Short mmCIF file of N, CA and C and ligand atoms in Angstrom, two decimals:
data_model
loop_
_atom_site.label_atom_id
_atom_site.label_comp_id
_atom_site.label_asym_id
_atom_site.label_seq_id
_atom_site.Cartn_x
_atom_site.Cartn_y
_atom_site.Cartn_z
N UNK T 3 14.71 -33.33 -6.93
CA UNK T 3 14.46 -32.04 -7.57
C UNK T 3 12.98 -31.93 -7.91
N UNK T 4 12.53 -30.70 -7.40
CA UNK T 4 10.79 -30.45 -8.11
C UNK T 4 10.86 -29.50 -8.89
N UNK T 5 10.17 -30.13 -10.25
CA UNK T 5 9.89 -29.31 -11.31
C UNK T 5 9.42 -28.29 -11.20
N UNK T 6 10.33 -27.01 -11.60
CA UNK T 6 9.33 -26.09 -12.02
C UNK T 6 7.84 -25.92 -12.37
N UNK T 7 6.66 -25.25 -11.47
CA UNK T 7 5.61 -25.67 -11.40
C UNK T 7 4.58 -24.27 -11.18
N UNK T 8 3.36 -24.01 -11.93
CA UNK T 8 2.48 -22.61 -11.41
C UNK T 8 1.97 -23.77 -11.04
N UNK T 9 1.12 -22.75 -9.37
CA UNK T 9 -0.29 -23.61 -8.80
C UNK T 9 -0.96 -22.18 -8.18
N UNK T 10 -2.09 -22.67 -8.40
CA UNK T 10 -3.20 -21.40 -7.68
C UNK T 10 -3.12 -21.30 -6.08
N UNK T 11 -3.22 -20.50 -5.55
CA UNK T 11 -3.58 -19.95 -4.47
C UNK T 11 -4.80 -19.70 -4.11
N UNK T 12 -5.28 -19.76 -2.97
CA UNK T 12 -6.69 -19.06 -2.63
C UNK T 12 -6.47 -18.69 -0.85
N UNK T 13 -7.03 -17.94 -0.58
CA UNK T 13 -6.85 -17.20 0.56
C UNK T 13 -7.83 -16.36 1.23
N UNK T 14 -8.48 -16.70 2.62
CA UNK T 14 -9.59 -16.73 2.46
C UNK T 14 -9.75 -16.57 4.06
N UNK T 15 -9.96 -14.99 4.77
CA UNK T 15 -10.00 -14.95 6.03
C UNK T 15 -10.41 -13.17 6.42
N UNK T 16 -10.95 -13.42 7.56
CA UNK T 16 -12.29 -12.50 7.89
C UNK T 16 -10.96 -11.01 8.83
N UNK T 17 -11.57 -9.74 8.12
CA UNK T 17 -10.79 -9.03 9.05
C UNK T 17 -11.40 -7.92 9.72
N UNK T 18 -11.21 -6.90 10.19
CA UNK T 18 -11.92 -5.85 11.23
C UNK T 18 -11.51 -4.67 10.79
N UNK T 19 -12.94 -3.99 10.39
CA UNK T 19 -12.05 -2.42 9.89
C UNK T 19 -13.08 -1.83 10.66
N UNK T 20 -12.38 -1.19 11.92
CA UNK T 20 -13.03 -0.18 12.93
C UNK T 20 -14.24 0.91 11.86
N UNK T 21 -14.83 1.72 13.14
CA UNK T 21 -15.72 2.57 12.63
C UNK T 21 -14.64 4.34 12.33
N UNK T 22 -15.25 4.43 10.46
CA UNK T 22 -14.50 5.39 10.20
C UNK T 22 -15.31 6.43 9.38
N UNK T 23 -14.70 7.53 8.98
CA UNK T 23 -15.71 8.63 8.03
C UNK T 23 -15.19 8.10 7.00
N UNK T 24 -16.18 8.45 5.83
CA UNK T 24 -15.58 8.26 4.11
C UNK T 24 -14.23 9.26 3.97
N UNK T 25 -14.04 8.42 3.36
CA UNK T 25 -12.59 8.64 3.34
C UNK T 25 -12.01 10.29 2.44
N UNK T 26 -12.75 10.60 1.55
CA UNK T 26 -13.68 11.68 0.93
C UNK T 26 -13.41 12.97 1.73
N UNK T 27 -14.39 12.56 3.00
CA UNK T 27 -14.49 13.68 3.52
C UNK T 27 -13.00 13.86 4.69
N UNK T 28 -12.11 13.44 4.74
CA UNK T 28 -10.97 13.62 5.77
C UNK T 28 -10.46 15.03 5.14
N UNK T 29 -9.93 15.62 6.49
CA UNK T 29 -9.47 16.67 6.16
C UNK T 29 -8.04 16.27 5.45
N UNK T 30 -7.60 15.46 5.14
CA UNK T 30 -5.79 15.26 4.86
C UNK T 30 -6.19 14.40 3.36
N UNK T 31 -7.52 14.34 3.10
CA UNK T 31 -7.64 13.71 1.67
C UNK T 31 -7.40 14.43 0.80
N UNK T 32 -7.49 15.58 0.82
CA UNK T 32 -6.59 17.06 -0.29
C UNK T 32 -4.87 16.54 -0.57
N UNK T 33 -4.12 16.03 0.60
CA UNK T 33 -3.15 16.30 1.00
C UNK T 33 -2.76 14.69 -0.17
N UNK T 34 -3.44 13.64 -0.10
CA UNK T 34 -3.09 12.59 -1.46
C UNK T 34 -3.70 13.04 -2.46
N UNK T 35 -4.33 13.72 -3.08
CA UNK T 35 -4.98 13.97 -4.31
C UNK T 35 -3.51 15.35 -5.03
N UNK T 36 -2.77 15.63 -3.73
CA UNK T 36 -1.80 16.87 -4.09
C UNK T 36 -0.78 16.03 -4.50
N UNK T 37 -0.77 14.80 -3.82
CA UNK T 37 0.54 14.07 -3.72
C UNK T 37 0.48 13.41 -5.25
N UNK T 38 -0.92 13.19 -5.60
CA UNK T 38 -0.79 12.51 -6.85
C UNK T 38 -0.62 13.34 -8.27
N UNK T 39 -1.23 14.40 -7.71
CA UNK T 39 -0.95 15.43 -9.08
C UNK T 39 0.23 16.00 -8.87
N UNK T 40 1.10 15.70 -7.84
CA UNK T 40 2.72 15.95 -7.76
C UNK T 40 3.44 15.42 -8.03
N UNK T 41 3.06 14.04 -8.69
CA UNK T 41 3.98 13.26 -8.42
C UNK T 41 3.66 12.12 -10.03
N UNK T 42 2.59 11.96 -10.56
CA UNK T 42 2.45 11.51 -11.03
C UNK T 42 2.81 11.35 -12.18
N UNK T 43 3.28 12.19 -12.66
CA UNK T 43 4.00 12.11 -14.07
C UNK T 43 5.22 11.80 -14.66
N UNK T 44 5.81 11.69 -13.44
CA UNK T 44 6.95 10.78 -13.47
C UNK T 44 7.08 9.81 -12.42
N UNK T 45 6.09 8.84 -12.19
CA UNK T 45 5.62 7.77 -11.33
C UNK T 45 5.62 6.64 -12.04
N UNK T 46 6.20 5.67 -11.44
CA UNK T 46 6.04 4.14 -12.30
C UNK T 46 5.81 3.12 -11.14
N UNK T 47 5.41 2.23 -11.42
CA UNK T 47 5.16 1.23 -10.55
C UNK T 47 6.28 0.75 -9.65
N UNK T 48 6.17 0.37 -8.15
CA UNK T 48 7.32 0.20 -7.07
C UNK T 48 8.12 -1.02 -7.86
N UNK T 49 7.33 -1.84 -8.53
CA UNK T 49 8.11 -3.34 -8.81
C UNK T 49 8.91 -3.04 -10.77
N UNK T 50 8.19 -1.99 -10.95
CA UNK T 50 8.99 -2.26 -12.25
C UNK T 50 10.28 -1.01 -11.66
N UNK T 51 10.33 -0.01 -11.02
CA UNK T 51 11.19 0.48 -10.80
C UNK T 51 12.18 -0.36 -10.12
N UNK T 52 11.90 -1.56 -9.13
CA UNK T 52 12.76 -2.60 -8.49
C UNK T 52 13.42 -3.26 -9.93
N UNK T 53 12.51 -3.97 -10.85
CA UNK T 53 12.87 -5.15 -11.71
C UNK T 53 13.55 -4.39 -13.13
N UNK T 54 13.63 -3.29 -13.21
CA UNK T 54 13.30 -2.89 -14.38
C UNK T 54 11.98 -3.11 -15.24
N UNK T 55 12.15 -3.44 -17.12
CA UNK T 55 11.48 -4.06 -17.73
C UNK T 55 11.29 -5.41 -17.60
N UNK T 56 11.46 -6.25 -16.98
CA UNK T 56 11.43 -7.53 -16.85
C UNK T 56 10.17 -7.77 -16.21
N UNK T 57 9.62 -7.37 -15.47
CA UNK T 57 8.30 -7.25 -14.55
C UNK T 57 7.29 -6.86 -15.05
N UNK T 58 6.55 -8.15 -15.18
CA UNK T 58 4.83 -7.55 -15.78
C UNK T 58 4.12 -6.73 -15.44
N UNK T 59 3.78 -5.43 -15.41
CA UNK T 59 2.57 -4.28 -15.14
C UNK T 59 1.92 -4.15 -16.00
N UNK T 60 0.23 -4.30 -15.52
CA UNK T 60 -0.59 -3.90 -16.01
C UNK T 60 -1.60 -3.13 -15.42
N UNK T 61 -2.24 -1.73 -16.50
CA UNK T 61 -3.17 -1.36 -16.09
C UNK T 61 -2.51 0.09 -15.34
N UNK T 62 -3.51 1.28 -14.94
CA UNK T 62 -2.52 2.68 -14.83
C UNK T 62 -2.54 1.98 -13.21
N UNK T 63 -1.65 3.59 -12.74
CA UNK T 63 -1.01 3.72 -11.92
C UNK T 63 -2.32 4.05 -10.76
N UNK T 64 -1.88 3.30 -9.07
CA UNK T 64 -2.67 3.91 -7.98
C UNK T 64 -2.08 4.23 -6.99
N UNK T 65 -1.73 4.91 -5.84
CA UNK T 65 -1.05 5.08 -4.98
C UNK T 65 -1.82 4.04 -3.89
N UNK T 66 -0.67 3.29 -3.64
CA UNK T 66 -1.20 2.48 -2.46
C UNK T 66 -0.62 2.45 -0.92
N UNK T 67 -1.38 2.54 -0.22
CA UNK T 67 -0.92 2.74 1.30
C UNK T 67 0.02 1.65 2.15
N UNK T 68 1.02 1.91 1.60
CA UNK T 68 1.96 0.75 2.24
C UNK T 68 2.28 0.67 3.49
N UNK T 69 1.73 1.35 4.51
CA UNK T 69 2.15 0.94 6.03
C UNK T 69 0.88 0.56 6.80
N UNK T 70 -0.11 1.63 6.14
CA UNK T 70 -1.54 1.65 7.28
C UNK T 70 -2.81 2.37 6.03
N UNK T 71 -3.73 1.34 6.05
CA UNK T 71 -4.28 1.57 4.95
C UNK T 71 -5.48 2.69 5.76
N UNK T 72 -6.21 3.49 5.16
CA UNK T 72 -7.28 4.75 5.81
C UNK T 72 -8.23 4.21 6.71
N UNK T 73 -8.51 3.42 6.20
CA UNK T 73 -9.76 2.35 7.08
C UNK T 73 -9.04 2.03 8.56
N UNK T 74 -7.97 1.04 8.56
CA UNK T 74 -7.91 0.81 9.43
C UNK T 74 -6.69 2.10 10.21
N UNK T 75 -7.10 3.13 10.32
CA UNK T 75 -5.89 4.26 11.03
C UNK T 75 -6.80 4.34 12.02
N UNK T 76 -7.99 4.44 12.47
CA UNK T 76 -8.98 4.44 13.86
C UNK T 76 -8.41 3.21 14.87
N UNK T 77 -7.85 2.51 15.02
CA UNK T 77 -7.73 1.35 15.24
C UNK T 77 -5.93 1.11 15.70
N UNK T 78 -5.21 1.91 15.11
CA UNK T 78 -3.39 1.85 14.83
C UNK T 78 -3.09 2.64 16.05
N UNK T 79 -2.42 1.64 16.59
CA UNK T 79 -1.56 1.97 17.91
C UNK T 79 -0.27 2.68 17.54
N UNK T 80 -0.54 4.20 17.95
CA UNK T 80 0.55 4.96 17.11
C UNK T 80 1.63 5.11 17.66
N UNK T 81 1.82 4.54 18.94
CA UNK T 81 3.44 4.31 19.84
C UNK T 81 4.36 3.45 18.64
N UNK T 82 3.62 2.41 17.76
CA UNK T 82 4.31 1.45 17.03
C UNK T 82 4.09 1.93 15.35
N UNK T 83 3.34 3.01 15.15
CA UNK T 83 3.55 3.71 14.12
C UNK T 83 5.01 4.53 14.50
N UNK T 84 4.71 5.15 14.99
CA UNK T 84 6.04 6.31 15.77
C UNK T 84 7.62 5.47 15.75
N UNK T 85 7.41 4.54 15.88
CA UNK T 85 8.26 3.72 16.71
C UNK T 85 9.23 3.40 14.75
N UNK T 86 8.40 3.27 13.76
CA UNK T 86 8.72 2.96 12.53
C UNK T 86 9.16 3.89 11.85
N UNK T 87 7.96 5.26 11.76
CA UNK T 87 8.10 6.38 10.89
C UNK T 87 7.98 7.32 11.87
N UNK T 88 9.39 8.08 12.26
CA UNK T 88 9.74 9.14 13.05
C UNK T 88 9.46 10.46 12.87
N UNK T 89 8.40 10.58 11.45
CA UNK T 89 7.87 12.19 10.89
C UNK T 89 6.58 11.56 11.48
N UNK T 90 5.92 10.68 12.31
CA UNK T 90 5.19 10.23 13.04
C UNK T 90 5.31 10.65 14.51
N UNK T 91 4.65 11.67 14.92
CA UNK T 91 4.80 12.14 16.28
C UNK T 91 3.69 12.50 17.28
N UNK T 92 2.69 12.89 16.72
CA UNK T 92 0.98 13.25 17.32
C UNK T 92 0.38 12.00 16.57
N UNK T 93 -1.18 12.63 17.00
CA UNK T 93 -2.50 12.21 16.12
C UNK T 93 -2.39 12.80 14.63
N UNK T 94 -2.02 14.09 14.81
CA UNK T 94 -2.07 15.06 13.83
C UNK T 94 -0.97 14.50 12.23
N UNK T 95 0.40 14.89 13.12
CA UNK T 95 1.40 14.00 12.46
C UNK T 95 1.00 12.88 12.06
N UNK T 96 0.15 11.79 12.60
CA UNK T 96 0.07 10.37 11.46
C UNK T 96 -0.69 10.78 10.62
N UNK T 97 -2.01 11.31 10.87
CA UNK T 97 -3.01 11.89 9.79
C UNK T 97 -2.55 12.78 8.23
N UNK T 98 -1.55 13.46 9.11
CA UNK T 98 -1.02 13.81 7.82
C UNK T 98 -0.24 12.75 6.82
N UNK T 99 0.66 12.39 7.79
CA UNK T 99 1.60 11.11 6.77
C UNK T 99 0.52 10.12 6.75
N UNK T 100 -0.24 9.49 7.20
CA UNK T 100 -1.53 8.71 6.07
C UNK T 100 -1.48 8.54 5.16
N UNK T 101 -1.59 10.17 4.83
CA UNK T 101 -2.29 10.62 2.99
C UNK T 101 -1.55 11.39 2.68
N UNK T 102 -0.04 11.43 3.18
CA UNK T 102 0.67 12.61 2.01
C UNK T 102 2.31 11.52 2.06
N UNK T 103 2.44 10.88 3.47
CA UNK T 103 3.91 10.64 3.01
C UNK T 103 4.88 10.15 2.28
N UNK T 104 5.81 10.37 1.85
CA UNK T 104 6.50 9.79 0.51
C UNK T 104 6.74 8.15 1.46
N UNK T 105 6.90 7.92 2.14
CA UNK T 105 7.26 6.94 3.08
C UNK T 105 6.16 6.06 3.28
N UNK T 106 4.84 6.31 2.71
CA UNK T 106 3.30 5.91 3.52
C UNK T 106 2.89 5.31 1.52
N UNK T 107 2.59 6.28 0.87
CA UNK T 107 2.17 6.13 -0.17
C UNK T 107 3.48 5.43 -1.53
N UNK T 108 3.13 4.60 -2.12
CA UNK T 108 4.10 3.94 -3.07
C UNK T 108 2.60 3.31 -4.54
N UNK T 109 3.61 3.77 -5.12
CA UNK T 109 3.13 3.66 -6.69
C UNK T 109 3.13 2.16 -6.92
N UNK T 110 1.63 1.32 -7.31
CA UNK T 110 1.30 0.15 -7.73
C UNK T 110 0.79 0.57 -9.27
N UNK T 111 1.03 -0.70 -10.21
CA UNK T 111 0.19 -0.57 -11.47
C UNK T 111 -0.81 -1.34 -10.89
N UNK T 112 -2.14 -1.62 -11.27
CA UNK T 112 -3.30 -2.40 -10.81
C UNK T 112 -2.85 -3.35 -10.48
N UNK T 113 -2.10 -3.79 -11.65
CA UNK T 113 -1.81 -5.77 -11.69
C UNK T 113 -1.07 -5.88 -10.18
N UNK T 114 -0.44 -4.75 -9.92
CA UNK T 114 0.73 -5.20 -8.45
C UNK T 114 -0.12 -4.80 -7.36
N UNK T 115 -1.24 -4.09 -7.22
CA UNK T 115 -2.25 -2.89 -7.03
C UNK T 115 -3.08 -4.13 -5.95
N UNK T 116 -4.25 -4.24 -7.17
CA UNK T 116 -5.29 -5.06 -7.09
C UNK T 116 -5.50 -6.27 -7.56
N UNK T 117 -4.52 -6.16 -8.61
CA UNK T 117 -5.10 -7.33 -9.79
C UNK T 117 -4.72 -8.95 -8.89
N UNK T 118 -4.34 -9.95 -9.60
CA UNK T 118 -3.57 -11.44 -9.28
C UNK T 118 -2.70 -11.23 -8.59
N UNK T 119 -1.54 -10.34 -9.06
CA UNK T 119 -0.03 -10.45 -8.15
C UNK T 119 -0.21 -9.09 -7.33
N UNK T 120 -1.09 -8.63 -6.93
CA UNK T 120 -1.58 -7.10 -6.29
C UNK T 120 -0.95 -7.50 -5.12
N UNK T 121 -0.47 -6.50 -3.67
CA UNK T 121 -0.27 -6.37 -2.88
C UNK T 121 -1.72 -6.56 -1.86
N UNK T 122 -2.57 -6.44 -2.29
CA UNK T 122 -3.75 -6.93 -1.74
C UNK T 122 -4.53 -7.91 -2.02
N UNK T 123 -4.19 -9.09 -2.50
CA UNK T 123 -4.31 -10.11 -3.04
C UNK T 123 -3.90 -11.54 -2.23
N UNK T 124 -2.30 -10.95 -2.28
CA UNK T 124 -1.25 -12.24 -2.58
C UNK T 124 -1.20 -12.19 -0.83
N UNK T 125 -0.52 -13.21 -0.80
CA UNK T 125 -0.33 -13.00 1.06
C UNK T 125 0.81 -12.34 1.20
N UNK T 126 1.21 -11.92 2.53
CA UNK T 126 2.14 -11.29 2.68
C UNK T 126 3.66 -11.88 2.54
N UNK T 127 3.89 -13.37 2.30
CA UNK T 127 5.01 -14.33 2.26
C UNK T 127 5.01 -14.21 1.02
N UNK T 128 3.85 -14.35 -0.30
CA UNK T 128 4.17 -14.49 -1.30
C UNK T 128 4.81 -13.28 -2.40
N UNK T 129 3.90 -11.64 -1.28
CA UNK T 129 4.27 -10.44 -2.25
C UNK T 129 6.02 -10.41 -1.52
N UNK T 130 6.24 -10.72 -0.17
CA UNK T 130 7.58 -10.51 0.28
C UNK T 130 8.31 -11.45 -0.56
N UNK T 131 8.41 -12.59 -1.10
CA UNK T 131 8.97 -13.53 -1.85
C UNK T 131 9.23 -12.63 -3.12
N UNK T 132 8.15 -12.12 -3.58
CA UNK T 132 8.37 -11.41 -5.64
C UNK T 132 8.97 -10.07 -5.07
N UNK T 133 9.69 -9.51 -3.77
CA UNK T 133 10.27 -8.54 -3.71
C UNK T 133 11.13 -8.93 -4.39
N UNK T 134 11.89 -10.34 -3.94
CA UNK T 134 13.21 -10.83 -4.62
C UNK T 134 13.39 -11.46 -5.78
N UNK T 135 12.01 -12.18 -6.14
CA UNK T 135 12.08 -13.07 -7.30
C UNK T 135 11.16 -12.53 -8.31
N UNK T 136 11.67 -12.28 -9.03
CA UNK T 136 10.69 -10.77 -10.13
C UNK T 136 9.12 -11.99 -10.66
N UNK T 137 9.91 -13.48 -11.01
CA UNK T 137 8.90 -13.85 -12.36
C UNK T 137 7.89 -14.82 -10.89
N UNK T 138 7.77 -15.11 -9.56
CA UNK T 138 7.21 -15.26 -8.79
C UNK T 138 6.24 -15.06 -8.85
N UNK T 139 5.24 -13.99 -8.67
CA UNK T 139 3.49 -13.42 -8.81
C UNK T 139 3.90 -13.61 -10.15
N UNK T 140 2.41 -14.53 -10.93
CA UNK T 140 2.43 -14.27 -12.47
C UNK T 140 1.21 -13.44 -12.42
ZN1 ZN W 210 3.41 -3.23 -11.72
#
């Protein structure tokens, strides 16, 4: 039997984000800034809505791009976007679901966000692991 045990992580590897416009200026960046003032006031974080109260959040709310983050959409082979999210059908169609779809965008508090146990942080084995095991990411 191994004791119950925290140990640090570190993670540490080089990635490629094609050539893109600020993100600012996209025509479909209206289209998340609508989504957030639509939505936001009765928005809670993806993991405390999974865990209930049991799940640490900290810090407000960000919408985070859970399939294909803006940067890298120059670059996304959209036969295998399409192939996932079926309101995915043109160029046009992903651009829009990018930055507006309920399916694309999901509510992080920082801490699940950015912070230690962030979705952009943790590796992808460890945030898929605290899908199931709430006290997992501390
Ligand atoms: Zn949270």
């Amino acid at each position: 039997m191994v004791a119950a045990h925290d140990q640090s992580e570190t993670h540490r590897y080089r990635v490629h984000y094609p050539d893109h416009a600020p993100r600012e200026g996209d025509r479909h960046y209206a289209a998340f800034e609508e989504y957030r003032r639509r939505t936001i006031a009765t928005a809670r974080c993806a993991m405390a809505v999974r865990y209930g109260t049991g799940v640490h959040c900290a810090g407000g709310l960000e919408l985070h791009h859970a399939a294909v983050e803006f940067a890298v959409a120059n670059e996304v082979d959209l036969s295998l976007v399409m192939r996932d999210f079926p309101e995915v059908h043109d160029q046009e169609s992903f651009e829009r679901w990018l930055e507006s779809g309920a399916t694309q965008l999901v509510y992080l508090c920082t801490h699940h966000h950015r912070g230690s146990a962030g979705v952009h942080v943790v590796s992808a084995a460890d945030w898929s692991a605290a899908q199931y095991a709430p006290g997992f990411l501390l």
